[in-house]
mmCIF file of C-alpha atoms in Angstrom:
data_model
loop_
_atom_site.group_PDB
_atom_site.id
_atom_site.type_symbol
_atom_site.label_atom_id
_atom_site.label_comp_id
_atom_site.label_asym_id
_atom_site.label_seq_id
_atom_site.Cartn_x
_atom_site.Cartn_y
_atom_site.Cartn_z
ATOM 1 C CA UNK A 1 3.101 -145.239 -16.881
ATOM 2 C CA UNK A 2 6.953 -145.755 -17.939
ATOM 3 C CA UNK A 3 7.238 -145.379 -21.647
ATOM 4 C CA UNK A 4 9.574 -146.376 -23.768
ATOM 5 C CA UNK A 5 10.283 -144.791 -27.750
ATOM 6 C CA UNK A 6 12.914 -146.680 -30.119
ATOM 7 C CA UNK A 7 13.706 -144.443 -32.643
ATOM 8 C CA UNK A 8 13.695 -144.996 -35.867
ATOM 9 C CA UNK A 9 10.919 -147.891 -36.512
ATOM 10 C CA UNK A 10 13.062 -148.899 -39.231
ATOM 11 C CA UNK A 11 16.118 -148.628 -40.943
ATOM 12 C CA UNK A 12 17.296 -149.721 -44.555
ATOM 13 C CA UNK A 13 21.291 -149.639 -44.847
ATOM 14 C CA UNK A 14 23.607 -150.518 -47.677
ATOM 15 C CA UNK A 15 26.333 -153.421 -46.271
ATOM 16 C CA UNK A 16 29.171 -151.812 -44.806
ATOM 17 C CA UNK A 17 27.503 -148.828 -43.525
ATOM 18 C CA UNK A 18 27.005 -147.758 -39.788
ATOM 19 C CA UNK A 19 23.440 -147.896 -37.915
ATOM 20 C CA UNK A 20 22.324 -146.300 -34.768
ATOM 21 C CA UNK A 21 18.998 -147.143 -32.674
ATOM 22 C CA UNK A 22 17.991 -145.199 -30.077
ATOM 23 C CA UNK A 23 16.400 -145.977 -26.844
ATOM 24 C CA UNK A 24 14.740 -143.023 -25.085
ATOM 25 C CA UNK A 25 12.462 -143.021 -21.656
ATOM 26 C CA UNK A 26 10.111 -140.604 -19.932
ATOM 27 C CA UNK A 27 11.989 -141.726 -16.516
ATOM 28 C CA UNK A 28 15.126 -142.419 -14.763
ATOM 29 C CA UNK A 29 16.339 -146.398 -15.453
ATOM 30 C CA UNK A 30 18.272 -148.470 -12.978
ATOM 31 C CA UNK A 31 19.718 -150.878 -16.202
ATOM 32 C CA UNK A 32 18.997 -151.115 -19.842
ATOM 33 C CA UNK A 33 19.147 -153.992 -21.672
ATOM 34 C CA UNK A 34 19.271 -154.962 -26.038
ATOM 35 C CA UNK A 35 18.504 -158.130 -27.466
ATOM 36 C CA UNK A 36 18.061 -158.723 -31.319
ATOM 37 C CA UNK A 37 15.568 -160.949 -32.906
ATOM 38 C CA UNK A 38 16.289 -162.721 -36.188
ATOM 39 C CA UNK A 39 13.485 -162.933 -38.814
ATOM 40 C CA UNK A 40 11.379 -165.740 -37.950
ATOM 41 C CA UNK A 41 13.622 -166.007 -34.761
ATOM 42 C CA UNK A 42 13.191 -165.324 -30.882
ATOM 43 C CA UNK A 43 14.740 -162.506 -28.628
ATOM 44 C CA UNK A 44 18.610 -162.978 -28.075
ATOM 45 C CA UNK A 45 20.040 -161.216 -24.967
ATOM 46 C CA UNK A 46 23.128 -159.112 -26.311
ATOM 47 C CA UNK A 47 24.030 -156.666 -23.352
ATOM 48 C CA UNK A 48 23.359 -155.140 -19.665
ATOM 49 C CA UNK A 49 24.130 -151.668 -19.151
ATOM 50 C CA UNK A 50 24.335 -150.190 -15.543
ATOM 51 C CA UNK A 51 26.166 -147.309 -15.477
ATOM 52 C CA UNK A 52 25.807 -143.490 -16.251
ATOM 53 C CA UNK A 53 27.562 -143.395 -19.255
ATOM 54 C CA UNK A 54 28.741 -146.674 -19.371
ATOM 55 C CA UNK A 55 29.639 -147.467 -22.810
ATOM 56 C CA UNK A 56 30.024 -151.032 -23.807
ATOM 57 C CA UNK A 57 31.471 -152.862 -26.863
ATOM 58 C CA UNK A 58 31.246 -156.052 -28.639
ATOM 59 C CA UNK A 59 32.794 -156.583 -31.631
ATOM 60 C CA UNK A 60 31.371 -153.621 -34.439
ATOM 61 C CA UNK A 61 28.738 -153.249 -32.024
ATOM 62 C CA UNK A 62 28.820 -150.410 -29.529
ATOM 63 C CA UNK A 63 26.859 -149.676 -26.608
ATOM 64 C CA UNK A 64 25.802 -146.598 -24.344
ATOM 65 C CA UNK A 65 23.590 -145.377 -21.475
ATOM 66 C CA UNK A 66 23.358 -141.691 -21.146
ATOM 67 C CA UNK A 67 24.380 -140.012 -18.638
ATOM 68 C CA UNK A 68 20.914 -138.923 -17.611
ATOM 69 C CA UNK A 69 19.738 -142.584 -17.546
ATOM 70 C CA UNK A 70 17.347 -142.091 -19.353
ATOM 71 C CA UNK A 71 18.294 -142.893 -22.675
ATOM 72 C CA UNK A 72 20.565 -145.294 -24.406
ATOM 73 C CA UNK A 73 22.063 -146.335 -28.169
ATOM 74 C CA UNK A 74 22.862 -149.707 -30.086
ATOM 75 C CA UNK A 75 25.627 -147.953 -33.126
ATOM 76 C CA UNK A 76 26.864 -150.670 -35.085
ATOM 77 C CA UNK A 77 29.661 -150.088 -37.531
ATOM 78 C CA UNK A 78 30.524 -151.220 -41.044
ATOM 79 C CA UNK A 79 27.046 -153.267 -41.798
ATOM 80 C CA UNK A 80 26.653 -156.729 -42.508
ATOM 81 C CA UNK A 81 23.694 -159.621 -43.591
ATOM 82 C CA UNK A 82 24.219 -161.137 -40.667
ATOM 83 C CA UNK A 83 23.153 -157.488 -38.413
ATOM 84 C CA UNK A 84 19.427 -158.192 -40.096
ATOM 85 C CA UNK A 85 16.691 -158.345 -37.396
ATOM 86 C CA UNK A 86 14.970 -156.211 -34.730
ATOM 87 C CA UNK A 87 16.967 -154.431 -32.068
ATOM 88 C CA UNK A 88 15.020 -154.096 -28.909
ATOM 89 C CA UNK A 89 15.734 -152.432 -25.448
ATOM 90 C CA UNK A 90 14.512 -153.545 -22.492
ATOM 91 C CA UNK A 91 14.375 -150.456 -20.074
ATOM 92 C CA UNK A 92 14.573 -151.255 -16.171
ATOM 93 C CA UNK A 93 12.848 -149.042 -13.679
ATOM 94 C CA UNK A 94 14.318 -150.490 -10.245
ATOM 95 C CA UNK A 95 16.999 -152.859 -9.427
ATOM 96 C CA UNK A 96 14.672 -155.524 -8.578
ATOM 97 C CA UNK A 97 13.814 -156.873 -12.358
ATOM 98 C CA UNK A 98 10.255 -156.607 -11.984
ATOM 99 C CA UNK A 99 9.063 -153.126 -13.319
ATOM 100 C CA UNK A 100 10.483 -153.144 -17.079
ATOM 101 C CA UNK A 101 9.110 -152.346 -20.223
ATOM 102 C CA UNK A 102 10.315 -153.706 -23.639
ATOM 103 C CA UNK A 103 10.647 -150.607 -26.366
ATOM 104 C CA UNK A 104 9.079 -151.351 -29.919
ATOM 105 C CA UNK A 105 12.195 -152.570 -31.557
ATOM 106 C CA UNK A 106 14.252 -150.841 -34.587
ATOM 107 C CA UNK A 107 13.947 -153.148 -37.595
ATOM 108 C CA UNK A 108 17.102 -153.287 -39.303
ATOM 109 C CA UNK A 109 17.264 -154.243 -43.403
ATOM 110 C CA UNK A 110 21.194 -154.628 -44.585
ATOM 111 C CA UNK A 111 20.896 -154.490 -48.430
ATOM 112 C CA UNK A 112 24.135 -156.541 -50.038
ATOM 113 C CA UNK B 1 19.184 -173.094 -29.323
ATOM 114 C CA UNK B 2 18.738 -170.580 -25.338
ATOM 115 C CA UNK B 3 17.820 -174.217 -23.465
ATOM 116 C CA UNK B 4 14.499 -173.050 -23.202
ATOM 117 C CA UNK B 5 11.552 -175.584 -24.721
ATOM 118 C CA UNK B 6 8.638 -174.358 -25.811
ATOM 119 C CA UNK B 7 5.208 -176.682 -26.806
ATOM 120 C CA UNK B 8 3.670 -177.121 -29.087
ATOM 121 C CA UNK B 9 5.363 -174.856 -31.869
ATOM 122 C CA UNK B 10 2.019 -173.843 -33.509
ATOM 123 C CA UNK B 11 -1.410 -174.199 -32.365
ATOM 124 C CA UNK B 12 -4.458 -173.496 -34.252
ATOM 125 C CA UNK B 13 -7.929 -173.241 -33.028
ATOM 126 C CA UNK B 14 -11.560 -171.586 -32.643
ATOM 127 C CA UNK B 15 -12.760 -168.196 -31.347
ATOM 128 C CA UNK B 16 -14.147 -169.269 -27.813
ATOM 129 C CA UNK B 17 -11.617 -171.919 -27.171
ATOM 130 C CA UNK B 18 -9.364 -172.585 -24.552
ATOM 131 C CA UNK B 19 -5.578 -173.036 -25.427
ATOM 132 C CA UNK B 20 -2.370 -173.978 -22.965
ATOM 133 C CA UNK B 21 1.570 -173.091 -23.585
ATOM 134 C CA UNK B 22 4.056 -174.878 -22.122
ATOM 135 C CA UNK B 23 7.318 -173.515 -20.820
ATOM 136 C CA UNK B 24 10.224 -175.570 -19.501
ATOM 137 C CA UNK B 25 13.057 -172.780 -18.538
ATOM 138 C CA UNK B 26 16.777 -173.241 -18.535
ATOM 139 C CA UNK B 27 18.246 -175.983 -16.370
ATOM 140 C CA UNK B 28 18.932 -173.837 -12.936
ATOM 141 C CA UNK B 29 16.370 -171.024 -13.999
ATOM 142 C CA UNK B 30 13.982 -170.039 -11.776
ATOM 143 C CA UNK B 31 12.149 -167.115 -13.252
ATOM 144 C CA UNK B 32 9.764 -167.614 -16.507
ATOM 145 C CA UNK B 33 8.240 -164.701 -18.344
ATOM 146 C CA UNK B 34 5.415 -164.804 -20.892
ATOM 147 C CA UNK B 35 5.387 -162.783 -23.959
ATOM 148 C CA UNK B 36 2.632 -161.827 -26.593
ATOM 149 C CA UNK B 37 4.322 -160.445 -30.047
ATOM 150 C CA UNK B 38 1.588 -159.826 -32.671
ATOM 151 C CA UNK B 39 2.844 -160.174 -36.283
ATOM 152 C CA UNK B 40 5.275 -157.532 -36.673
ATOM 153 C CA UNK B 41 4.640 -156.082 -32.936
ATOM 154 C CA UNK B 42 7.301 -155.484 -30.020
ATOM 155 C CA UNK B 43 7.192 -157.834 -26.863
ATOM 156 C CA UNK B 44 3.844 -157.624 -24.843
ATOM 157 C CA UNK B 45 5.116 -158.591 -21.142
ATOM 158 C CA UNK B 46 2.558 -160.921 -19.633
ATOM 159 C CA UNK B 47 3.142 -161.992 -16.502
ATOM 160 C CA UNK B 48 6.894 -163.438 -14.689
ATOM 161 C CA UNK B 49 6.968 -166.110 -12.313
ATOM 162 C CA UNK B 50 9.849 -166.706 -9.873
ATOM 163 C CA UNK B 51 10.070 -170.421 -8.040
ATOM 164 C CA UNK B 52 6.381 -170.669 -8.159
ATOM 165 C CA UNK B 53 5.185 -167.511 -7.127
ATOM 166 C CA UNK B 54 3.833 -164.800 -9.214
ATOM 167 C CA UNK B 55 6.368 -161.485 -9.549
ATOM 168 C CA UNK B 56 5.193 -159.720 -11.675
ATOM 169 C CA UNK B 57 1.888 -158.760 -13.820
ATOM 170 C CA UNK B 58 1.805 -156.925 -17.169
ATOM 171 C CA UNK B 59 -0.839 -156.361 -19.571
ATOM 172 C CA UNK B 60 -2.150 -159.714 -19.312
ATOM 173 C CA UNK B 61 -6.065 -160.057 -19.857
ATOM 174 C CA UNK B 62 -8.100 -161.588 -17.177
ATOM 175 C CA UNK B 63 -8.862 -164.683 -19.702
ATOM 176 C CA UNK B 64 -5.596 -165.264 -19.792
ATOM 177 C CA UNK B 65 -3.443 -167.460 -16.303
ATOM 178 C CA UNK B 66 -0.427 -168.807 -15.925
ATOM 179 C CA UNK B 67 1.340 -170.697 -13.139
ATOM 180 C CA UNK B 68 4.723 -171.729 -12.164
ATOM 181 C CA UNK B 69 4.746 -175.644 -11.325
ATOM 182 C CA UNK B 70 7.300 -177.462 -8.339
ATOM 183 C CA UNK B 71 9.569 -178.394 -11.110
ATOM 184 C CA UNK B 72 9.838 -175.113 -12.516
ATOM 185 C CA UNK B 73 8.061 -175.666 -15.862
ATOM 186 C CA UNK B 74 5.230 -172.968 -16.673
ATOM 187 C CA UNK B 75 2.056 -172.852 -18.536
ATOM 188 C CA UNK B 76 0.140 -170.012 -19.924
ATOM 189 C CA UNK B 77 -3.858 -170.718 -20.069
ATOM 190 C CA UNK B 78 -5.743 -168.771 -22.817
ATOM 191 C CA UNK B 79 -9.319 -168.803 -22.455
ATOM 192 C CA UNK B 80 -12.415 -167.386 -24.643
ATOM 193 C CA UNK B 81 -9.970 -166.856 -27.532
ATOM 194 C CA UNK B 82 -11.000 -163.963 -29.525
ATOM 195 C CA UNK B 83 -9.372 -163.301 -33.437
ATOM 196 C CA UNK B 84 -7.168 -160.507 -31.877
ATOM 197 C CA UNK B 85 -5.502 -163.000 -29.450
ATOM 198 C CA UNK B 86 -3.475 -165.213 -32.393
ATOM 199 C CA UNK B 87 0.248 -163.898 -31.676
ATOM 200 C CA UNK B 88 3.477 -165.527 -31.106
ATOM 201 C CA UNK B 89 3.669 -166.486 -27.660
ATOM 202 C CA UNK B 90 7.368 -166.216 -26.113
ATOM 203 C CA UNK B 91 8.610 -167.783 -22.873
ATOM 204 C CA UNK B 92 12.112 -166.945 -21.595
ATOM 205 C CA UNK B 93 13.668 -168.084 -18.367
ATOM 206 C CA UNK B 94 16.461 -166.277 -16.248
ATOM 207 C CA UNK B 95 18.324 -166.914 -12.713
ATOM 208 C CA UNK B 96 16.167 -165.097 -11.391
ATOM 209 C CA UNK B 97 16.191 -163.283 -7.775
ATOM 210 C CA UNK B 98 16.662 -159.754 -7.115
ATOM 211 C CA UNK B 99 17.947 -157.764 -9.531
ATOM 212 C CA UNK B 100 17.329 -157.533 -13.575
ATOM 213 C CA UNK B 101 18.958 -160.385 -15.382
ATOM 214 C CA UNK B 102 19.123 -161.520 -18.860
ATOM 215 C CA UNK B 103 16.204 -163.517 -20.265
ATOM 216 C CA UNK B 104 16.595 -167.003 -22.144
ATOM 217 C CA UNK B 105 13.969 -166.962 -25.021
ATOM 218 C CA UNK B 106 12.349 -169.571 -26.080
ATOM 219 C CA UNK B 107 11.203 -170.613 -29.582
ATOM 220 C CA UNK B 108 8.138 -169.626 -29.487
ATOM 221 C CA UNK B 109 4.325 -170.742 -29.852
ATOM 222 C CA UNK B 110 2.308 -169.357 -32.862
ATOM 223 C CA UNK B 111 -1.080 -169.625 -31.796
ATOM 224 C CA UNK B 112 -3.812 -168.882 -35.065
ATOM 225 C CA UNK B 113 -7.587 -168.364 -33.734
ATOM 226 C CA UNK B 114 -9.889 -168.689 -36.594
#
């Protein structure tokens, strides 16, 4: 079956300094998508990514699906409280929504 | 707050009882999605529903149902609850249709089976 690695399970970063999650599949994906979950919060939706290669930015937060499709990465620069959570990729086999698989999440600690 | 209600927000109950979420999605959503997250877990896809009709399964047990009603609301049905089973239990709602779309979380039920 699809399978989906985050890489790493967690990460501990001093504020102000950049973090990087990686989202890696056994198989081609049509779309990827990243939400982030607060502690003690629920799932928010962040981005879609389409593309071979798109690359996709919001803010300090940066985006990309490889050109393969079968991998993707969440970089976000200069580290603050507020970045604290779980990032998680969603990973989309088809363009139909209904064969996806959520990765186990990068846990993110931003010491002050 | 995603527009998405959840009830209730906790639940506690017996091993061998029967429990039931309830999901009302996004005004204009017509897909809902159950989740299982056990403490400190990823998302466990359950099951998605789309206008009343079941889309798609994941690793749902066969004690657990859902179903999509007329008016869009959804309820997950957890039966013979076992220890293993208490989780937070996420909903989330999207346009739905062909396609992969963003999903509209919910606040969650945490269901404790003593």
């Amino acid at each position: 079956g699809q399978q989906v690695m985050q890489i790493p399970q967690y990460q501990h970063v001093q504020e102000g300094e950049d973090f990087t999650t990686y989202c890696n599949s056994s198989t081609t994906l049509s779309n990827i998508q990243w939400y982030k979950q607060r502690p003690g919060g629920h799932p928010v939706f962040l981005i879609q990514l389409v593309k071979s290669g798109e690359v996709k930015k919001q803010k300090r937060l940066t985006f990309q699906f490889g050109e393969a499709k079968k991998n993707s990465s969440l970089h976000i620069t200069a580290t603050q409280t507020t970045d604290v959570g779980t990032y998680f990729c969603a990973a989309f086999r088809d363009n139909y929504g209904q064969n996806f698989v959520f990765g186990p999440g990068t846990r993110l600690s931003v010491l002050p | 707050d995603s527009g998405v209600t959840q009830t209730p927000k906790h639940l506690i109950t017996a091993t061998g009882q029967r429990v039931t979420l309830r999901c009302s999605p996004r005004s204009g959503d017509l897909s809902v999605y159950w989740y299982q997250q056990s403490l400190d877990q990823g998302l466990q896809f359950l099951i998605q529903y789309y206008n009343g009709e079941e889309r798609a399964k994941g690793n749902i047990l066969e004690r657990f149902s859902a179903q999509q009603f007329p008016d869009l609301h959804s309820e997950l049905n957890l039966s013979s609850l076992e220890l293993g089973d208490s989780a937070l239990y996420f909903c989330a709602s999207s346009v739905g249709g062909q396609g992969p779309y963003e999903q509209y979380f919910g606040p969650g039920t945490r269901l404790t089976v003593t």
